Amino acid sequence: MTSLDDLDVDALDFGGISPQEFARLVKDTPRTALAAVVAGPARGRILDEVFGRMETRFRPETAARLRALVRWHVEDAGHPDAVYETEIADGRCTLTRGDSGREPRLVLTLSAAEFLRLVSGNASGVTLFMTRKLKVAGDLGLASGLTRYFDIPKA
């Protein structure tokens, strides 16, 4: 069994790892080790790669006429918040790094480790919310169904 803490994460080419393999790596990495991995020097590369894949993992057929700006705050002690925005409109999902200054329909705030667990299919948004590991501001209906707009890998 290989997990992220078994690998040289600083030298790892995250773009060369399939979403399914990444989901398995996240699943096989204990929570404390996952938090340590994303607290290290590779944090920005990991987050950029995962957020960057949202555009290609988007399922436009599920979005119909949805128009929404979702702002993500990835918080961790000792690191400045990483802020990303995903905009769903016109059957597409586009990513912006940073705060555009526009009014989001939904703001999601969570740690990097919990974010990786969520987007890799290894955690439920509802469970993260109920255990206060995910903070939600704005459209709760959109938040509850957000994962259906993306092809979430299975480990």
Tab-separated table of N, CA and C in Angstrom:
chain	number	residue	atom	x	y	z
A	1	MET	N	0.847	-1.176	0.000
A	1	MET	CA	0.000	0.000	0.000
A	1	MET	C	0.893	1.239	0.000
A	2	THR	N	0.652	2.139	-0.932
A	2	THR	CA	1.389	3.393	-1.019
A	2	THR	C	0.452	4.526	-0.632
A	3	SER	N	0.986	5.467	0.113
A	3	SER	CA	0.217	6.650	0.474
A	3	SER	C	1.075	7.871	0.167
A	4	LEU	N	0.487	9.037	0.269
A	4	LEU	CA	1.232	10.260	-0.030
A	4	LEU	C	2.427	10.443	0.890
A	5	ASP	N	2.322	9.990	2.134
A	5	ASP	CA	3.449	10.165	3.047
A	5	ASP	C	4.574	9.168	2.786
A	6	ASP	N	4.350	8.183	1.904
A	6	ASP	CA	5.402	7.241	1.503
A	6	ASP	C	6.208	7.766	0.310
A	7	LEU	N	5.720	8.818	-0.330
A	7	LEU	CA	6.323	9.329	-1.566
A	7	LEU	C	7.111	10.598	-1.302
A	8	ASP	N	8.028	10.900	-2.217
A	8	ASP	CA	8.734	12.180	-2.175
A	8	ASP	C	7.814	13.205	-2.833
A	9	VAL	N	6.908	13.765	-2.052
A	9	VAL	CA	5.868	14.647	-2.559
A	9	VAL	C	6.455	15.883	-3.219
A	10	ASP	N	7.572	16.377	-2.706
A	10	ASP	CA	8.174	17.584	-3.271
A	10	ASP	C	8.639	17.371	-4.709
A	11	ALA	N	8.978	16.131	-5.078
A	11	ALA	CA	9.448	15.833	-6.423
A	11	ALA	C	8.359	15.211	-7.303
A	12	LEU	N	7.197	14.954	-6.735
A	12	LEU	CA	6.129	14.254	-7.439
A	12	LEU	C	5.483	15.140	-8.502
A	13	ASP	N	5.258	14.570	-9.680
A	13	ASP	CA	4.556	15.259	-10.758
A	13	ASP	C	3.063	14.969	-10.605
A	14	PHE	N	2.332	15.865	-9.956
A	14	PHE	CA	0.916	15.629	-9.701
A	14	PHE	C	0.105	15.583	-10.987
A	15	GLY	N	0.566	16.273	-12.021
A	15	GLY	CA	-0.129	16.239	-13.300
A	15	GLY	C	-0.089	14.870	-13.946
A	16	GLY	N	0.877	14.047	-13.562
A	16	GLY	CA	1.015	12.700	-14.120
A	16	GLY	C	0.247	11.642	-13.355
A	17	ILE	N	-0.460	12.031	-12.314
A	17	ILE	CA	-1.235	11.085	-11.512
A	17	ILE	C	-2.699	11.202	-11.917
A	18	SER	N	-3.321	10.079	-12.245
A	18	SER	CA	-4.731	10.111	-12.626
A	18	SER	C	-5.587	10.478	-11.416
A	19	PRO	N	-6.769	11.013	-11.655
A	19	PRO	CA	-7.659	11.331	-10.538
A	19	PRO	C	-7.970	10.114	-9.657
A	20	GLN	N	-8.132	8.948	-10.275
A	20	GLN	CA	-8.420	7.741	-9.514
A	20	GLN	C	-7.229	7.351	-8.633
A	21	GLU	N	-6.014	7.459	-9.166
A	21	GLU	CA	-4.820	7.140	-8.388
A	21	GLU	C	-4.646	8.149	-7.257
A	22	PHE	N	-4.901	9.420	-7.538
A	22	PHE	CA	-4.802	10.434	-6.495
A	22	PHE	C	-5.811	10.142	-5.384
A	23	ALA	N	-7.046	9.769	-5.765
A	23	ALA	CA	-8.069	9.431	-4.774
A	23	ALA	C	-7.609	8.263	-3.904
A	24	ARG	N	-6.973	7.271	-4.502
A	24	ARG	CA	-6.482	6.134	-3.734
A	24	ARG	C	-5.361	6.557	-2.797
A	25	LEU	N	-4.442	7.404	-3.280
A	25	LEU	CA	-3.355	7.894	-2.429
A	25	LEU	C	-3.903	8.659	-1.221
A	26	VAL	N	-4.902	9.504	-1.459
A	26	VAL	CA	-5.511	10.267	-0.358
A	26	VAL	C	-6.184	9.308	0.617
A	27	LYS	N	-6.904	8.336	0.086
A	27	LYS	CA	-7.597	7.363	0.934
A	27	LYS	C	-6.615	6.590	1.819
A	28	ASP	N	-5.466	6.233	1.271
A	28	ASP	CA	-4.489	5.416	1.987
A	28	ASP	C	-3.565	6.219	2.899
A	29	THR	N	-3.716	7.538	2.897
A	29	THR	CA	-2.874	8.387	3.730
A	29	THR	C	-3.629	8.746	5.015
A	30	PRO	N	-3.081	8.404	6.170
A	30	PRO	CA	-3.747	8.782	7.430
A	30	PRO	C	-3.943	10.300	7.505
A	31	ARG	N	-4.996	10.730	8.187
A	31	ARG	CA	-5.346	12.155	8.242
A	31	ARG	C	-4.200	13.036	8.726
A	32	THR	N	-3.509	12.614	9.771
A	32	THR	CA	-2.419	13.448	10.286
A	32	THR	C	-1.293	13.539	9.262
A	33	ALA	N	-1.011	12.441	8.567
A	33	ALA	CA	0.024	12.460	7.539
A	33	ALA	C	-0.415	13.308	6.346
A	34	LEU	N	-1.698	13.234	5.984
A	34	LEU	CA	-2.216	14.051	4.883
A	34	LEU	C	-2.092	15.530	5.220
A	35	ALA	N	-2.418	15.885	6.451
A	35	ALA	CA	-2.287	17.282	6.889
A	35	ALA	C	-0.829	17.725	6.826
A	36	ALA	N	0.096	16.845	7.200
A	36	ALA	CA	1.528	17.180	7.145
A	36	ALA	C	1.998	17.359	5.706
A	37	VAL	N	1.516	16.510	4.799
A	37	VAL	CA	1.910	16.612	3.382
A	37	VAL	C	1.479	17.954	2.807
A	38	VAL	N	0.221	18.351	3.060
A	38	VAL	CA	-0.266	19.607	2.482
A	38	VAL	C	0.165	20.828	3.273
A	39	ALA	N	0.865	20.617	4.373
A	39	ALA	CA	1.457	21.741	5.117
A	39	ALA	C	2.881	21.997	4.648
A	40	GLY	N	3.393	21.108	3.807
A	40	GLY	CA	4.777	21.214	3.351
A	40	GLY	C	4.929	22.074	2.110
A	41	PRO	N	6.123	22.053	1.534
A	41	PRO	CA	6.433	22.891	0.374
A	41	PRO	C	5.591	22.604	-0.873
A	42	ALA	N	5.014	21.413	-0.962
A	42	ALA	CA	4.231	21.057	-2.154
A	42	ALA	C	2.783	21.543	-2.071
A	43	ARG	N	2.419	22.201	-0.986
A	43	ARG	CA	1.029	22.618	-0.760
A	43	ARG	C	0.434	23.355	-1.966
A	44	GLY	N	1.101	24.385	-2.421
A	44	GLY	CA	0.593	25.182	-3.536
A	44	GLY	C	0.449	24.384	-4.814
A	45	ARG	N	1.435	23.535	-5.098
A	45	ARG	CA	1.364	22.706	-6.312
A	45	ARG	C	0.196	21.727	-6.241
A	46	ILE	N	-0.009	21.135	-5.066
A	46	ILE	CA	-1.112	20.177	-4.909
A	46	ILE	C	-2.448	20.885	-5.117
A	47	LEU	N	-2.648	22.001	-4.429
A	47	LEU	CA	-3.914	22.728	-4.552
A	47	LEU	C	-4.134	23.235	-5.972
A	48	ASP	N	-3.091	23.784	-6.592
A	48	ASP	CA	-3.225	24.269	-7.976
A	48	ASP	C	-3.628	23.134	-8.921
A	49	GLU	N	-3.026	21.971	-8.761
A	49	GLU	CA	-3.334	20.836	-9.635
A	49	GLU	C	-4.778	20.376	-9.434
A	50	VAL	N	-5.185	20.228	-8.187
A	50	VAL	CA	-6.547	19.750	-7.920
A	50	VAL	C	-7.577	20.765	-8.401
A	51	PHE	N	-7.393	22.029	-8.069
A	51	PHE	CA	-8.343	23.034	-8.540
A	51	PHE	C	-8.329	23.120	-10.060
A	52	GLY	N	-7.150	23.022	-10.659
A	52	GLY	CA	-7.053	23.063	-12.117
A	52	GLY	C	-7.821	21.953	-12.802
A	53	ARG	N	-7.909	20.822	-12.155
A	53	ARG	CA	-8.640	19.692	-12.738
A	53	ARG	C	-10.148	19.868	-12.657
A	54	MET	N	-10.618	20.784	-11.848
A	54	MET	CA	-12.070	20.978	-11.737
A	54	MET	C	-12.685	21.334	-13.081
A	55	GLU	N	-11.971	22.104	-13.872
A	55	GLU	CA	-12.504	22.485	-15.189
A	55	GLU	C	-12.716	21.264	-16.071
A	56	THR	N	-11.798	20.308	-16.015
A	56	THR	CA	-11.913	19.127	-16.874
A	56	THR	C	-12.803	18.042	-16.262
A	57	ARG	N	-13.030	18.099	-14.963
A	57	ARG	CA	-13.879	17.104	-14.283
A	57	ARG	C	-15.331	17.586	-14.178
A	58	PHE	N	-15.586	18.781	-14.688
A	58	PHE	CA	-16.925	19.367	-14.658
A	58	PHE	C	-17.855	18.582	-15.578
A	59	ARG	N	-19.083	18.373	-15.131
A	59	ARG	CA	-20.094	17.650	-15.909
A	59	ARG	C	-21.156	18.653	-16.366
A	60	PRO	N	-20.979	19.269	-17.548
A	60	PRO	CA	-21.882	20.341	-17.983
A	60	PRO	C	-23.335	19.892	-18.116
A	61	GLU	N	-23.562	18.622	-18.423
A	61	GLU	CA	-24.934	18.139	-18.597
A	61	GLU	C	-25.734	18.206	-17.291
A	62	THR	N	-25.062	18.285	-16.159
A	62	THR	CA	-25.749	18.359	-14.870
A	62	THR	C	-26.050	19.797	-14.447
A	63	ALA	N	-25.416	20.745	-15.100
A	63	ALA	CA	-25.511	22.140	-14.658
A	63	ALA	C	-26.664	22.907	-15.290
A	64	ALA	N	-27.178	22.439	-16.418
A	64	ALA	CA	-28.280	23.101	-17.123
A	64	ALA	C	-28.049	24.605	-17.205
A	65	ARG	N	-28.878	25.370	-16.521
A	65	ARG	CA	-28.778	26.836	-16.590
A	65	ARG	C	-28.129	27.427	-15.343
A	66	LEU	N	-27.428	26.623	-14.596
A	66	LEU	CA	-26.808	27.091	-13.360
A	66	LEU	C	-25.778	28.182	-13.635
A	67	ARG	N	-25.870	29.241	-12.840
A	67	ARG	CA	-24.875	30.307	-12.859
A	67	ARG	C	-24.481	30.531	-11.405
A	68	ALA	N	-23.218	30.273	-11.097
A	68	ALA	CA	-22.796	30.415	-9.704
A	68	ALA	C	-21.299	30.658	-9.622
A	69	LEU	N	-20.939	31.557	-8.731
A	69	LEU	CA	-19.537	31.769	-8.393
A	69	LEU	C	-19.340	31.162	-7.010
A	70	VAL	N	-18.416	30.202	-6.928
A	70	VAL	CA	-18.112	29.530	-5.666
A	70	VAL	C	-16.697	29.920	-5.259
A	71	ARG	N	-16.577	30.476	-4.068
A	71	ARG	CA	-15.265	30.852	-3.548
A	71	ARG	C	-14.839	29.816	-2.513
A	72	TRP	N	-13.635	29.330	-2.670
A	72	TRP	CA	-13.058	28.331	-1.770
A	72	TRP	C	-11.950	28.988	-0.951
A	73	HIS	N	-12.032	28.845	0.358
A	73	HIS	CA	-10.964	29.280	1.259
A	73	HIS	C	-10.350	28.019	1.857
A	74	VAL	N	-9.100	27.790	1.558
A	74	VAL	CA	-8.391	26.641	2.119
A	74	VAL	C	-7.484	27.188	3.210
A	75	GLU	N	-7.823	26.852	4.455
A	75	GLU	CA	-7.141	27.411	5.620
A	75	GLU	C	-6.282	26.349	6.301
A	76	ASP	N	-5.133	26.769	6.743
A	76	ASP	CA	-4.272	25.914	7.552
A	76	ASP	C	-3.389	26.811	8.399
A	77	ALA	N	-3.201	26.426	9.650
A	77	ALA	CA	-2.330	27.192	10.540
A	77	ALA	C	-0.938	27.285	9.934
A	78	GLY	N	-0.365	28.456	10.017
A	78	GLY	CA	0.986	28.646	9.500
A	78	GLY	C	1.057	28.961	8.018
A	79	HIS	N	-0.086	28.992	7.346
A	79	HIS	CA	-0.135	29.306	5.915
A	79	HIS	C	-1.172	30.380	5.670
A	80	PRO	N	-0.906	31.274	4.738
A	80	PRO	CA	-1.972	32.201	4.352
A	80	PRO	C	-3.083	31.407	3.669
A	81	ASP	N	-4.316	31.886	3.795
A	81	ASP	CA	-5.427	31.206	3.129
A	81	ASP	C	-5.145	31.122	1.631
A	82	ALA	N	-5.425	29.960	1.071
A	82	ALA	CA	-5.403	29.806	-0.384
A	82	ALA	C	-6.836	30.047	-0.838
A	83	VAL	N	-7.019	30.973	-1.753
A	83	VAL	CA	-8.360	31.311	-2.224
A	83	VAL	C	-8.446	31.003	-3.711
A	84	TYR	N	-9.486	30.279	-4.061
A	84	TYR	CA	-9.762	29.931	-5.455
A	84	TYR	C	-11.236	30.201	-5.699
A	85	GLU	N	-11.568	30.487	-6.938
A	85	GLU	CA	-12.963	30.641	-7.316
A	85	GLU	C	-13.262	29.758	-8.513
A	86	THR	N	-14.384	29.063	-8.431
A	86	THR	CA	-14.876	28.311	-9.576
A	86	THR	C	-16.184	28.960	-9.994
A	87	GLU	N	-16.256	29.293	-11.263
A	87	GLU	CA	-17.475	29.893	-11.790
A	87	GLU	C	-18.129	28.907	-12.736
A	88	ILE	N	-19.379	28.627	-12.450
A	88	ILE	CA	-20.165	27.734	-13.296
A	88	ILE	C	-21.161	28.606	-14.045
A	89	ALA	N	-21.049	28.603	-15.369
A	89	ALA	CA	-21.948	29.398	-16.213
A	89	ALA	C	-21.827	28.922	-17.653
A	90	ASP	N	-22.921	28.970	-18.360
A	90	ASP	CA	-22.939	28.640	-19.787
A	90	ASP	C	-22.375	27.248	-20.065
A	91	GLY	N	-22.650	26.303	-19.169
A	91	GLY	CA	-22.202	24.922	-19.372
A	91	GLY	C	-20.719	24.709	-19.178
A	92	ARG	N	-20.052	25.641	-18.522
A	92	ARG	CA	-18.603	25.515	-18.293
A	92	ARG	C	-18.287	25.834	-16.852
A	93	CYS	N	-17.123	25.350	-16.451
A	93	CYS	CA	-16.584	25.692	-15.136
A	93	CYS	C	-15.216	26.311	-15.380
A	94	THR	N	-15.014	27.508	-14.869
A	94	THR	CA	-13.718	28.165	-15.027
A	94	THR	C	-13.148	28.472	-13.651
A	95	LEU	N	-11.850	28.426	-13.579
A	95	LEU	CA	-11.134	28.597	-12.331
A	95	LEU	C	-10.379	29.907	-12.318
A	96	THR	N	-10.403	30.574	-11.165
A	96	THR	CA	-9.590	31.759	-10.931
A	96	THR	C	-8.881	31.558	-9.611
A	97	ARG	N	-7.593	31.831	-9.594
A	97	ARG	CA	-6.849	31.770	-8.337
A	97	ARG	C	-6.949	33.149	-7.690
A	98	GLY	N	-7.368	33.166	-6.435
A	98	GLY	CA	-7.512	34.422	-5.720
A	98	GLY	C	-8.948	34.898	-5.691
A	99	ASP	N	-9.158	35.991	-4.994
A	99	ASP	CA	-10.477	36.592	-4.798
A	99	ASP	C	-10.685	37.644	-5.882
A	100	SER	N	-11.696	37.438	-6.717
A	100	SER	CA	-11.976	38.354	-7.821
A	100	SER	C	-12.634	39.650	-7.360
A	101	GLY	N	-13.124	39.659	-6.122
A	101	GLY	CA	-13.845	40.825	-5.631
A	101	GLY	C	-15.320	40.798	-5.974
A	102	ARG	N	-15.721	39.831	-6.777
A	102	ARG	CA	-17.140	39.688	-7.117
A	102	ARG	C	-17.875	38.992	-5.980
A	103	GLU	N	-19.169	39.143	-5.953
A	103	GLU	CA	-20.001	38.544	-4.904
A	103	GLU	C	-20.239	37.061	-5.219
A	104	PRO	N	-19.746	36.156	-4.383
A	104	PRO	CA	-19.978	34.734	-4.636
A	104	PRO	C	-21.376	34.307	-4.195
A	105	ARG	N	-21.878	33.295	-4.827
A	105	ARG	CA	-23.151	32.706	-4.419
A	105	ARG	C	-22.927	31.753	-3.239
A	106	LEU	N	-21.701	31.230	-3.164
A	106	LEU	CA	-21.371	30.255	-2.136
A	106	LEU	C	-19.910	30.421	-1.737
A	107	VAL	N	-19.642	30.366	-0.434
A	107	VAL	CA	-18.268	30.393	0.073
A	107	VAL	C	-18.078	29.138	0.920
A	108	LEU	N	-17.034	28.376	0.576
A	108	LEU	CA	-16.700	27.154	1.309
A	108	LEU	C	-15.332	27.337	1.956
A	109	THR	N	-15.231	27.000	3.234
A	109	THR	CA	-13.986	27.158	3.976
A	109	THR	C	-13.669	25.844	4.666
A	110	LEU	N	-12.441	25.331	4.438
A	110	LEU	CA	-12.013	24.085	5.046
A	110	LEU	C	-10.502	23.976	4.991
A	111	SER	N	-9.959	23.004	5.703
A	111	SER	CA	-8.510	22.795	5.680
A	111	SER	C	-8.114	22.114	4.378
A	112	ALA	N	-6.839	22.190	4.056
A	112	ALA	CA	-6.341	21.558	2.828
A	112	ALA	C	-6.541	20.051	2.872
A	113	ALA	N	-6.283	19.428	4.012
A	113	ALA	CA	-6.450	17.972	4.115
A	113	ALA	C	-7.904	17.577	3.886
A	114	GLU	N	-8.829	18.293	4.500
A	114	GLU	CA	-10.252	17.971	4.315
A	114	GLU	C	-10.697	18.287	2.890
A	115	PHE	N	-10.144	19.340	2.292
A	115	PHE	CA	-10.442	19.638	0.892
A	115	PHE	C	-10.028	18.467	0.004
A	116	LEU	N	-8.816	17.935	0.209
A	116	LEU	CA	-8.351	16.810	-0.608
A	116	LEU	C	-9.224	15.581	-0.400
A	117	ARG	N	-9.645	15.346	0.826
A	117	ARG	CA	-10.529	14.215	1.096
A	117	ARG	C	-11.872	14.409	0.379
A	118	LEU	N	-12.398	15.631	0.380
A	118	LEU	CA	-13.683	15.927	-0.252
A	118	LEU	C	-13.615	15.729	-1.767
A	119	VAL	N	-12.637	16.351	-2.408
A	119	VAL	CA	-12.582	16.316	-3.877
A	119	VAL	C	-12.093	14.987	-4.429
A	120	SER	N	-11.571	14.134	-3.559
A	120	SER	CA	-11.135	12.807	-4.018
A	120	SER	C	-12.180	11.744	-3.711
A	121	GLY	N	-13.339	12.145	-3.226
A	121	GLY	CA	-14.402	11.193	-2.947
A	121	GLY	C	-14.211	10.424	-1.652
A	122	ASN	N	-13.276	10.869	-0.820
A	122	ASN	CA	-12.990	10.170	0.432
A	122	ASN	C	-13.658	10.813	1.644
A	123	ALA	N	-14.473	11.821	1.420
A	123	ALA	CA	-15.224	12.455	2.497
A	123	ALA	C	-16.513	13.012	1.902
A	124	SER	N	-17.526	13.062	2.713
A	124	SER	CA	-18.817	13.618	2.320
A	124	SER	C	-18.890	15.070	2.765
A	125	GLY	N	-19.343	15.938	1.872
A	125	GLY	CA	-19.516	17.337	2.230
A	125	GLY	C	-20.477	17.510	3.393
A	126	VAL	N	-21.540	16.720	3.412
A	126	VAL	CA	-22.520	16.803	4.497
A	126	VAL	C	-21.861	16.431	5.829
A	127	THR	N	-21.078	15.360	5.825
A	127	THR	CA	-20.396	14.938	7.047
A	127	THR	C	-19.393	15.987	7.498
A	128	LEU	N	-18.625	16.541	6.559
A	128	LEU	CA	-17.665	17.586	6.913
A	128	LEU	C	-18.383	18.796	7.504
A	129	PHE	N	-19.519	19.150	6.929
A	129	PHE	CA	-20.303	20.273	7.433
A	129	PHE	C	-20.845	19.973	8.839
A	130	MET	N	-21.406	18.787	9.016
A	130	MET	CA	-21.999	18.419	10.311
A	130	MET	C	-20.951	18.316	11.416
A	131	THR	N	-19.712	17.983	11.053
A	131	THR	CA	-18.635	17.879	12.046
A	131	THR	C	-17.830	19.175	12.132
A	132	ARG	N	-18.329	20.220	11.484
A	132	ARG	CA	-17.741	21.563	11.510
A	132	ARG	C	-16.341	21.642	10.911
A	133	LYS	N	-16.056	20.735	10.000
A	133	LYS	CA	-14.781	20.779	9.289
A	133	LYS	C	-14.928	21.540	7.970
A	134	LEU	N	-16.165	21.804	7.594
A	134	LEU	CA	-16.483	22.576	6.401
A	134	LEU	C	-17.452	23.672	6.820
A	135	LYS	N	-17.063	24.920	6.529
A	135	LYS	CA	-17.943	26.054	6.811
A	135	LYS	C	-18.574	26.485	5.491
A	136	VAL	N	-19.849	26.765	5.542
A	136	VAL	CA	-20.595	27.137	4.347
A	136	VAL	C	-21.280	28.476	4.588
A	137	ALA	N	-21.122	29.389	3.641
A	137	ALA	CA	-21.824	30.667	3.680
A	137	ALA	C	-22.473	30.885	2.317
A	138	GLY	N	-23.726	31.255	2.341
A	138	GLY	CA	-24.420	31.500	1.083
A	138	GLY	C	-25.462	30.432	0.802
A	139	ASP	N	-25.547	30.024	-0.439
A	139	ASP	CA	-26.584	29.130	-0.947
A	139	ASP	C	-26.364	27.690	-0.469
A	140	LEU	N	-27.074	27.304	0.587
A	140	LEU	CA	-26.926	25.955	1.139
A	140	LEU	C	-27.413	24.884	0.165
A	141	GLY	N	-28.415	25.187	-0.633
A	141	GLY	CA	-28.899	24.239	-1.641
A	141	GLY	C	-27.812	23.923	-2.655
A	142	LEU	N	-27.121	24.942	-3.122
A	142	LEU	CA	-26.013	24.735	-4.048
A	142	LEU	C	-24.915	23.928	-3.377
A	143	ALA	N	-24.608	24.255	-2.133
A	143	ALA	CA	-23.555	23.534	-1.405
A	143	ALA	C	-23.885	22.059	-1.280
A	144	SER	N	-25.141	21.745	-0.990
A	144	SER	CA	-25.513	20.343	-0.764
A	144	SER	C	-25.422	19.508	-2.029
A	145	GLY	N	-25.531	20.128	-3.195
A	145	GLY	CA	-25.485	19.371	-4.440
A	145	GLY	C	-24.278	19.657	-5.304
A	146	LEU	N	-23.313	20.385	-4.782
A	146	LEU	CA	-22.177	20.821	-5.601
A	146	LEU	C	-21.410	19.658	-6.220
A	147	THR	N	-21.250	18.569	-5.501
A	147	THR	CA	-20.443	17.456	-6.027
A	147	THR	C	-21.074	16.805	-7.254
A	148	ARG	N	-22.377	16.938	-7.435
A	148	ARG	CA	-22.997	16.300	-8.602
A	148	ARG	C	-22.574	16.963	-9.920
A	149	TYR	N	-22.020	18.164	-9.842
A	149	TYR	CA	-21.580	18.853	-11.047
A	149	TYR	C	-20.187	18.434	-11.511
A	150	PHE	N	-19.567	17.554	-10.757
A	150	PHE	CA	-18.198	17.126	-11.063
A	150	PHE	C	-18.096	15.612	-11.071
A	151	ASP	N	-17.223	15.111	-11.914
A	151	ASP	CA	-16.927	13.691	-11.957
A	151	ASP	C	-15.887	13.423	-10.859
A	152	ILE	N	-16.363	13.009	-9.698
A	152	ILE	CA	-15.499	12.780	-8.545
A	152	ILE	C	-14.906	11.379	-8.677
A	153	PRO	N	-13.583	11.265	-8.596
A	153	PRO	CA	-12.966	9.943	-8.729
A	153	PRO	C	-13.312	9.047	-7.546
A	154	LYS	N	-13.210	7.768	-7.764
A	154	LYS	CA	-13.427	6.799	-6.707
A	154	LYS	C	-12.122	6.045	-6.459
A	155	ALA	N	-11.789	5.908	-5.197
A	155	ALA	CA	-10.538	5.222	-4.830
A	155	ALA	C	-10.740	3.714	-4.859
